[in-house]
CSV table of C-alpha atoms in Angstrom, one decimal:
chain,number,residue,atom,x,y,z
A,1,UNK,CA,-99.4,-20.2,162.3
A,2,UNK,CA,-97.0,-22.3,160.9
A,3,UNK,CA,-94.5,-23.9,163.9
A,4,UNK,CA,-90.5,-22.9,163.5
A,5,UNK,CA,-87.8,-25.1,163.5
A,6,UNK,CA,-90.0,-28.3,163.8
A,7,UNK,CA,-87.9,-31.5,164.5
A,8,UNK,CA,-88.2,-33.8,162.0
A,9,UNK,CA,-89.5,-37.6,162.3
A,10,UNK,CA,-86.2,-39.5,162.9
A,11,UNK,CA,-83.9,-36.8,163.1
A,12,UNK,CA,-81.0,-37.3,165.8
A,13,UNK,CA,-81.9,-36.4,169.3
A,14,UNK,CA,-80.4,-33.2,169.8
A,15,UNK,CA,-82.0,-32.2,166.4
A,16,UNK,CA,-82.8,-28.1,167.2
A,17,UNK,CA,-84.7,-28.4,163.8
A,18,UNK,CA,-83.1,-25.3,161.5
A,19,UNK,CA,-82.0,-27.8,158.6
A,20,UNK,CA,-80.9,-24.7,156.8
A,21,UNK,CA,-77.8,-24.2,159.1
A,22,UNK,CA,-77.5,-27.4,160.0
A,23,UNK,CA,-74.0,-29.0,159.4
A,24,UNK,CA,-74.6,-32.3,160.4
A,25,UNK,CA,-74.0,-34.8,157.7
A,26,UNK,CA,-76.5,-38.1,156.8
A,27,UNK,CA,-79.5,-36.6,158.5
A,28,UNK,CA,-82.1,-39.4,156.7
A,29,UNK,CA,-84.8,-36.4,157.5
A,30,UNK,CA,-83.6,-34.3,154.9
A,31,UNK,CA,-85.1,-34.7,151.5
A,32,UNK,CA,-83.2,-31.9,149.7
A,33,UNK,CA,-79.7,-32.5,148.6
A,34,UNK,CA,-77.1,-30.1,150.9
A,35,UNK,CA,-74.8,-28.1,148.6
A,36,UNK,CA,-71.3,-28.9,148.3
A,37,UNK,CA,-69.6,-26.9,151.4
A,38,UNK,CA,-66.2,-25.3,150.0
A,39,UNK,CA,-63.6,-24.5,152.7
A,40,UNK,CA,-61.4,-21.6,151.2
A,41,UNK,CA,-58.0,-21.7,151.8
A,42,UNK,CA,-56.1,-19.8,154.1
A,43,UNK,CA,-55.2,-16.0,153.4
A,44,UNK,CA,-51.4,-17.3,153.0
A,45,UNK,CA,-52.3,-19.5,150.3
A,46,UNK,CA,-52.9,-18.6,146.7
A,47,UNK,CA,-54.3,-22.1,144.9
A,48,UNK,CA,-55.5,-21.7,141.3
A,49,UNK,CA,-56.6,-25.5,140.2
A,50,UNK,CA,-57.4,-28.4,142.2
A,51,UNK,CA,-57.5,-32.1,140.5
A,52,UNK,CA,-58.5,-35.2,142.4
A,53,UNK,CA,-56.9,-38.3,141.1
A,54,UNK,CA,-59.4,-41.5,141.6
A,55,UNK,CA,-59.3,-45.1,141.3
A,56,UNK,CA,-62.3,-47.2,142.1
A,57,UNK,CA,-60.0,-50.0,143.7
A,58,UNK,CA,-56.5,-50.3,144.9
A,59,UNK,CA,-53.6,-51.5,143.2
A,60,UNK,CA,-54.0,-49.5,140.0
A,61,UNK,CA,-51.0,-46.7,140.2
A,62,UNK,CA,-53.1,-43.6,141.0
A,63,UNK,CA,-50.5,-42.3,143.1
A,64,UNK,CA,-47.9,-43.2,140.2
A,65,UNK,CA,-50.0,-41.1,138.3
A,66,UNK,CA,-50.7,-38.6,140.4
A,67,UNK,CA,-46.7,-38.8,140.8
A,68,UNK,CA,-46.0,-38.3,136.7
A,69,UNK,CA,-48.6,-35.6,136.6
A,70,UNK,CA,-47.1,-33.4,139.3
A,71,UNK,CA,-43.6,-34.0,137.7
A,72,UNK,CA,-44.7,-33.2,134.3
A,73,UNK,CA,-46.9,-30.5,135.1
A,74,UNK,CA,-43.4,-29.0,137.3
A,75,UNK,CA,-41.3,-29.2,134.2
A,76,UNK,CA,-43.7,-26.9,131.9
A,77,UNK,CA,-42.8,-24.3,134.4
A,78,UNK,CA,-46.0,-24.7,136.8
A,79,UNK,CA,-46.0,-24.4,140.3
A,80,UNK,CA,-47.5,-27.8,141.4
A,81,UNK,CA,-48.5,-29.2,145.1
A,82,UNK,CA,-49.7,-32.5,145.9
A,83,UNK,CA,-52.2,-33.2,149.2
A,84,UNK,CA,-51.6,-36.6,149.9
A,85,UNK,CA,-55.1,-37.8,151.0
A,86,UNK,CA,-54.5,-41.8,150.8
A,87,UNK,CA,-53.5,-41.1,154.8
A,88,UNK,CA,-53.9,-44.9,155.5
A,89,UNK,CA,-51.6,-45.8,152.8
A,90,UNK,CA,-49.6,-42.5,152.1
A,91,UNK,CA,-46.9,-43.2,149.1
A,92,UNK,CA,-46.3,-39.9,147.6
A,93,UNK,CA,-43.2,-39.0,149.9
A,94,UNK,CA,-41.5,-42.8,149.2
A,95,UNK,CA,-41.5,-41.7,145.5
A,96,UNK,CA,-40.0,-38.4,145.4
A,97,UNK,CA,-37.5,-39.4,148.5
A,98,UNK,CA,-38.9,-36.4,150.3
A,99,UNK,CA,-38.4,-37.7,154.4
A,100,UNK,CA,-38.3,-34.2,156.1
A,101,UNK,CA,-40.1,-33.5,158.6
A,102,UNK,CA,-42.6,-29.9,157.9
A,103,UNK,CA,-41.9,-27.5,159.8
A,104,UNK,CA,-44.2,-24.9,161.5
A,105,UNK,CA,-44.5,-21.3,162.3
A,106,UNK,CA,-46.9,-19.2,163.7
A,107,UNK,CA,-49.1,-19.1,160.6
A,108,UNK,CA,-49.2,-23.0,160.2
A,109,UNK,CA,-47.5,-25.8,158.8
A,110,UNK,CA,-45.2,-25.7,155.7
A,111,UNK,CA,-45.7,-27.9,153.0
A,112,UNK,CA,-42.1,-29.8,152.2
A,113,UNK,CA,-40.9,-29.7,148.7
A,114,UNK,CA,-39.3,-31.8,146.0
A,115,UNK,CA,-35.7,-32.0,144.6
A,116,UNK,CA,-37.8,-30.2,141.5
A,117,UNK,CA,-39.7,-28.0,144.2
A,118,UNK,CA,-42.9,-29.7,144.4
A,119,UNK,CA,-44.8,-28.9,147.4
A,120,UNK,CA,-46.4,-31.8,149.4
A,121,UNK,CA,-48.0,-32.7,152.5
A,122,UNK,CA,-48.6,-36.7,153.6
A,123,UNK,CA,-49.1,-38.1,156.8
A,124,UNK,CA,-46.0,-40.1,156.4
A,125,UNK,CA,-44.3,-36.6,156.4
A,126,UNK,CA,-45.9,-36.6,160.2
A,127,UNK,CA,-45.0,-39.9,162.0
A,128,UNK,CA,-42.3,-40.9,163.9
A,129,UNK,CA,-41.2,-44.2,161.2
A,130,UNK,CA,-42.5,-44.5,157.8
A,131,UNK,CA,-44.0,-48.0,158.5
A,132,UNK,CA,-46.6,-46.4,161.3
A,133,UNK,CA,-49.6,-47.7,160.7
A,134,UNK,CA,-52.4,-45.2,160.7
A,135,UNK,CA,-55.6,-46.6,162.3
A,136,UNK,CA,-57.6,-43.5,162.0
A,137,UNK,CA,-61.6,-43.7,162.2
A,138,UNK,CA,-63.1,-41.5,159.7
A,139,UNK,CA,-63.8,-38.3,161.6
A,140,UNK,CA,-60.1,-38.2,162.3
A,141,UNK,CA,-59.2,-38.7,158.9
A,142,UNK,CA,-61.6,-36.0,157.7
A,143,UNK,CA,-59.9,-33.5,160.3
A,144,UNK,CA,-56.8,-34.0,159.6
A,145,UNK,CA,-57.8,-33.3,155.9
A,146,UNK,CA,-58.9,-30.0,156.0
A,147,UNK,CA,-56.3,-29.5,158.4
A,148,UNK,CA,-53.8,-30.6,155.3
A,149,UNK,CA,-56.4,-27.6,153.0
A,150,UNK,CA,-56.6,-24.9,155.1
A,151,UNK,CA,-53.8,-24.9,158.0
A,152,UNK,CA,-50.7,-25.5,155.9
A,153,UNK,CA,-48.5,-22.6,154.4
A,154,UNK,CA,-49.3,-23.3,150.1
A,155,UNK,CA,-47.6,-21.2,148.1
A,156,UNK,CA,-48.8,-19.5,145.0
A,157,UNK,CA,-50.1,-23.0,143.5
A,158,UNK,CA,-50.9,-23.3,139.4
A,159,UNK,CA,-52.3,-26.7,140.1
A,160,UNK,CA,-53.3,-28.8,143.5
A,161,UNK,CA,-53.3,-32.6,142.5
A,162,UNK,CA,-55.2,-34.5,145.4
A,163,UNK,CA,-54.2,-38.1,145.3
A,164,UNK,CA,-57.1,-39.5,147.1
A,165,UNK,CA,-57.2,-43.6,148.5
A,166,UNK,CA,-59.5,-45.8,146.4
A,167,UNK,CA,-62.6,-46.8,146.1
A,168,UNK,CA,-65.5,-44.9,146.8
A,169,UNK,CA,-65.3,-44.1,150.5
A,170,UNK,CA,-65.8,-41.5,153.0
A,171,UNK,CA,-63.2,-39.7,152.3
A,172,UNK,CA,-63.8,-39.7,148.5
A,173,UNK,CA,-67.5,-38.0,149.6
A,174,UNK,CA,-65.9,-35.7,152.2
A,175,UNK,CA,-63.3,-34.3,149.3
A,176,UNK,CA,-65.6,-33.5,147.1
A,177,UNK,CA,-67.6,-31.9,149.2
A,178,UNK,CA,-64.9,-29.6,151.1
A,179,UNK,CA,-62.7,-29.1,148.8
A,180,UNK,CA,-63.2,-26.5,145.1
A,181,UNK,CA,-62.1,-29.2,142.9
A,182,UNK,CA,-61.8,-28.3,139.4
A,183,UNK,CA,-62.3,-31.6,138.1
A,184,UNK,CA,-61.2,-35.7,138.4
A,185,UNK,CA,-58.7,-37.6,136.6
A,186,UNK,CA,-59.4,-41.8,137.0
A,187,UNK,CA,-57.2,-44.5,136.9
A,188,UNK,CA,-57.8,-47.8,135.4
A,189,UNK,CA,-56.2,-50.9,134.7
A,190,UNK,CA,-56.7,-53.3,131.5
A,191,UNK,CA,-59.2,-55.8,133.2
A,192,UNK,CA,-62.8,-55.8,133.0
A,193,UNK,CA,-62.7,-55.9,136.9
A,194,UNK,CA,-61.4,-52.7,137.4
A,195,UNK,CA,-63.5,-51.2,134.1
A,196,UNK,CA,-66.8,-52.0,136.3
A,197,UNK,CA,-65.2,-50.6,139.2
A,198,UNK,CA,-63.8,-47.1,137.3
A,199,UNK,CA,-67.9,-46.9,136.4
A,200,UNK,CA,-68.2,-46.7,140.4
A,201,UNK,CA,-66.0,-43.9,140.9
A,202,UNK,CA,-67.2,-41.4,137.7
A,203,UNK,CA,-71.0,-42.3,139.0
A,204,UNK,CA,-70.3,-41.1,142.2
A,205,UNK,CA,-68.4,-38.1,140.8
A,206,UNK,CA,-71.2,-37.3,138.4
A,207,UNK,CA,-74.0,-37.0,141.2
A,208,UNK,CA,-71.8,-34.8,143.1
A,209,UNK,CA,-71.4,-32.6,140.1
A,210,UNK,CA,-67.8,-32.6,139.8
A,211,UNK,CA,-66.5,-33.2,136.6
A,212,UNK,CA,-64.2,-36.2,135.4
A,213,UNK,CA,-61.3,-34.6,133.3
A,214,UNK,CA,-60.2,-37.8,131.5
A,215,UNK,CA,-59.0,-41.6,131.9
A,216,UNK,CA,-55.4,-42.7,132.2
A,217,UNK,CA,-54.9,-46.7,131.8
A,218,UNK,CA,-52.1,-47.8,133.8
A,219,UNK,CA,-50.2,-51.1,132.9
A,220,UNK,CA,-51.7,-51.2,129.6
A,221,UNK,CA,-49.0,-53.2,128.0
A,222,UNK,CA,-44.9,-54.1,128.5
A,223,UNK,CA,-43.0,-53.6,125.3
A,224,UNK,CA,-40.0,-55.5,125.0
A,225,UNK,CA,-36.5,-54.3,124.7
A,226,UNK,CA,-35.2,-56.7,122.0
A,227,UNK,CA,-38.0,-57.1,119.3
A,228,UNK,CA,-40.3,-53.6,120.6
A,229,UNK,CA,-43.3,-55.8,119.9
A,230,UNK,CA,-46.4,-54.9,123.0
A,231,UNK,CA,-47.4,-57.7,125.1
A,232,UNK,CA,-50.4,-57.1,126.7
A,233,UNK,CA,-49.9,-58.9,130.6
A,234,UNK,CA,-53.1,-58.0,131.9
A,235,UNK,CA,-55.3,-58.3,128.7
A,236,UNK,CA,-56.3,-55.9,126.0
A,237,UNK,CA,-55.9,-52.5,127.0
A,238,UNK,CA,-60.1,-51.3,127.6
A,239,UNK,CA,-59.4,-47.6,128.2
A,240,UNK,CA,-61.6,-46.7,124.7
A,241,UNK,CA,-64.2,-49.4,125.2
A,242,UNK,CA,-64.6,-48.0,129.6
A,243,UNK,CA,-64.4,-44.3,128.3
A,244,UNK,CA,-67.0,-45.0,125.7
A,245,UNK,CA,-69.1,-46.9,128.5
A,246,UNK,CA,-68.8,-43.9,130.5
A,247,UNK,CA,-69.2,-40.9,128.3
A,248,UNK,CA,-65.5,-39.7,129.6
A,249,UNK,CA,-62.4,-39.3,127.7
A,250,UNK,CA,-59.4,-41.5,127.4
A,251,UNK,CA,-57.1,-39.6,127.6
A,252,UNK,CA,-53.5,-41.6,128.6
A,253,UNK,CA,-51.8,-45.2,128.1
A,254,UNK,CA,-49.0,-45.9,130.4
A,255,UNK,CA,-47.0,-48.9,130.3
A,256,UNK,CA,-45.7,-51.5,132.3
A,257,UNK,CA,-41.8,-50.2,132.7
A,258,UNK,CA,-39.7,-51.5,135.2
A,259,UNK,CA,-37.7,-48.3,135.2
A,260,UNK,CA,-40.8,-46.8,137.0
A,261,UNK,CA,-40.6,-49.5,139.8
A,262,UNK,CA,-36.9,-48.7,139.8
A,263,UNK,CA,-36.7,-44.9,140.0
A,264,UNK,CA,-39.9,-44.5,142.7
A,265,UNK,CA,-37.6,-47.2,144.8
A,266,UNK,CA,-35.3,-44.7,144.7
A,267,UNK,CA,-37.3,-41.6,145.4
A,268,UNK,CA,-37.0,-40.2,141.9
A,269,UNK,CA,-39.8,-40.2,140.1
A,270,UNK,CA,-39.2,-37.1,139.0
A,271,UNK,CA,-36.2,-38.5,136.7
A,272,UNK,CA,-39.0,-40.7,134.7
A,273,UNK,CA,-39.7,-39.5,131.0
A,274,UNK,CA,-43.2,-39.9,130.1
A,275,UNK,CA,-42.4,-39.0,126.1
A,276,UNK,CA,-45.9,-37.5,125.1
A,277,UNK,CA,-47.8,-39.9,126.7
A,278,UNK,CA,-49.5,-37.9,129.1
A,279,UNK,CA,-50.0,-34.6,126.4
A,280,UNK,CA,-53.7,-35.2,126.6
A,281,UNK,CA,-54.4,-35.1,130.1
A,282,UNK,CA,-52.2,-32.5,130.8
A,283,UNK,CA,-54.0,-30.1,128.1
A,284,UNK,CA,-57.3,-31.2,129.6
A,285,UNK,CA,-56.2,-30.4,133.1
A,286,UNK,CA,-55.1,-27.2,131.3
A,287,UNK,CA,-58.6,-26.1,130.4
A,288,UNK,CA,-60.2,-27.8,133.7
């Protein structure tokens, strides 16, 4: 007779061997991959899309774009929310000027909104001075996430953009694994740095079966005032060639503009016209 819930060879110590309901994560007993775990929202919350936006390194503008997405998405008449899960280096809040404290009731948090009415939630929103540092080890980080999903008062939401922290982290794995998400949108930057690093992030997405929605290349070039001639500060924009690499679509060029630097300074992002620039995305996101 075959034995029941046999511990496996190297499996942690308190192991009751039922790998079928087992939740415990990096097991190196388990040969079988563990399907994606979805937590579902709570019954006050109605959320229809969710988009991650990626970067495979820092210093890119994913939570610029992240930023322009919500606002443009918010002007065709969506209703649009933003989880802020870069919780070591929140920035969403800073760029919309939103500094209110959420308040509570007996259902859970509410998300704080926009001057436009986007709905957001940041661990910035949270601490006593913006400038906190949050020196969170990653089980903390994770909790507080799925406390951000499931404990806070979302509205009927058209679109949920995740701006997540870069690289390919924890918390990148623990999103996509928690969380329904509909699809990623990556951000680059015109170096060949960042294209090798951009492959990172849509590998990682692809073995975890979520699928990558387009490219946006950030700083792609700064065209000047007087002549309108591009200059390309960072090199020849590589969005086409790193798509191409990838089997993804580019889908967005944004430029260098200092009247992004000026209005996020200023908490009012939302005042930036993107022209047509991010069409693309936004009708990919559309059929996400």
């Amino acid at each position: 007779m075959a034995e029941e819930n046999k511990v496996p060879e190297g499996a942690p110590e308190d192991c009751g061997g039922s790998c079928s309901s087992c939740g415990v994560s990096g097991c190196g007993s388990r040969t079988e991959a563990q399907a994606p775990s979805k937590l579902e929202p709570n019954s006050r919350s109605n959320i229809k899309k969710v988009i991650a936006v990626v970067s495979g390194k820092g210093g890119v503008g994913k939570s610029l774009v992240t930023s322009l997405l919500a606002s443009e998405l918010n002007k065709q008449g969506k209703k649009v929310a933003i989880l802020d899960a870069d919780v070591t280096g929140p920035s969403i809040p800073k760029a919309f000027g939103v500094h209110a404290r959420p308040l509570a009731d007996e259902d859970g948090m509410n998300p704080v909104h926009s001057a436009s009415g986007i709905e957001m939630i940041s661990v910035n929103l949270l601490l006593p001075q913006e400038d906190v540092p949050v020196a969170w080890r990653g089980p903390v980080i994770t909790n507080a996430l799925n406390q951000f999903w499931s404990d806070v008062n979302w509205e009927d939401v058209d679109v949920m953009l995740i701006d997540m922290p870069p690289g390919t982290s924890d918390v990148f794995l623990t999103i996509c694994q928690m969380l329904p998400i509909d699809g990623i949108v990556t951000v680059s930057a015109p170096q060949e740095l960042v294209a090798m690093i951009v492959g990172k992030a849509v590998n990682l997405a692809g073995s975890m079966g979520v699928p990558v929605i387009g490219l946006v290349e950030n700083m792609a070039y700064f065209q000047c005032d007087d002549c309108g001639k591009r200059h390309h500060i960072f090199g020849e924009p590589q969005g086409a060639e790193i798509a191409k690499r990838y089997d993804i679509d580019a889908l967005a060029t944004l430029p260098i503009d200092p009247k992004i630097a000026e209005l996020v300074d200023v908490g009012e992002v939302e005042k930036y016209d993107v022209d047509d620039a991010l069409d693309p995305i936004l009708q990919a996101i559309e059929k996400a």
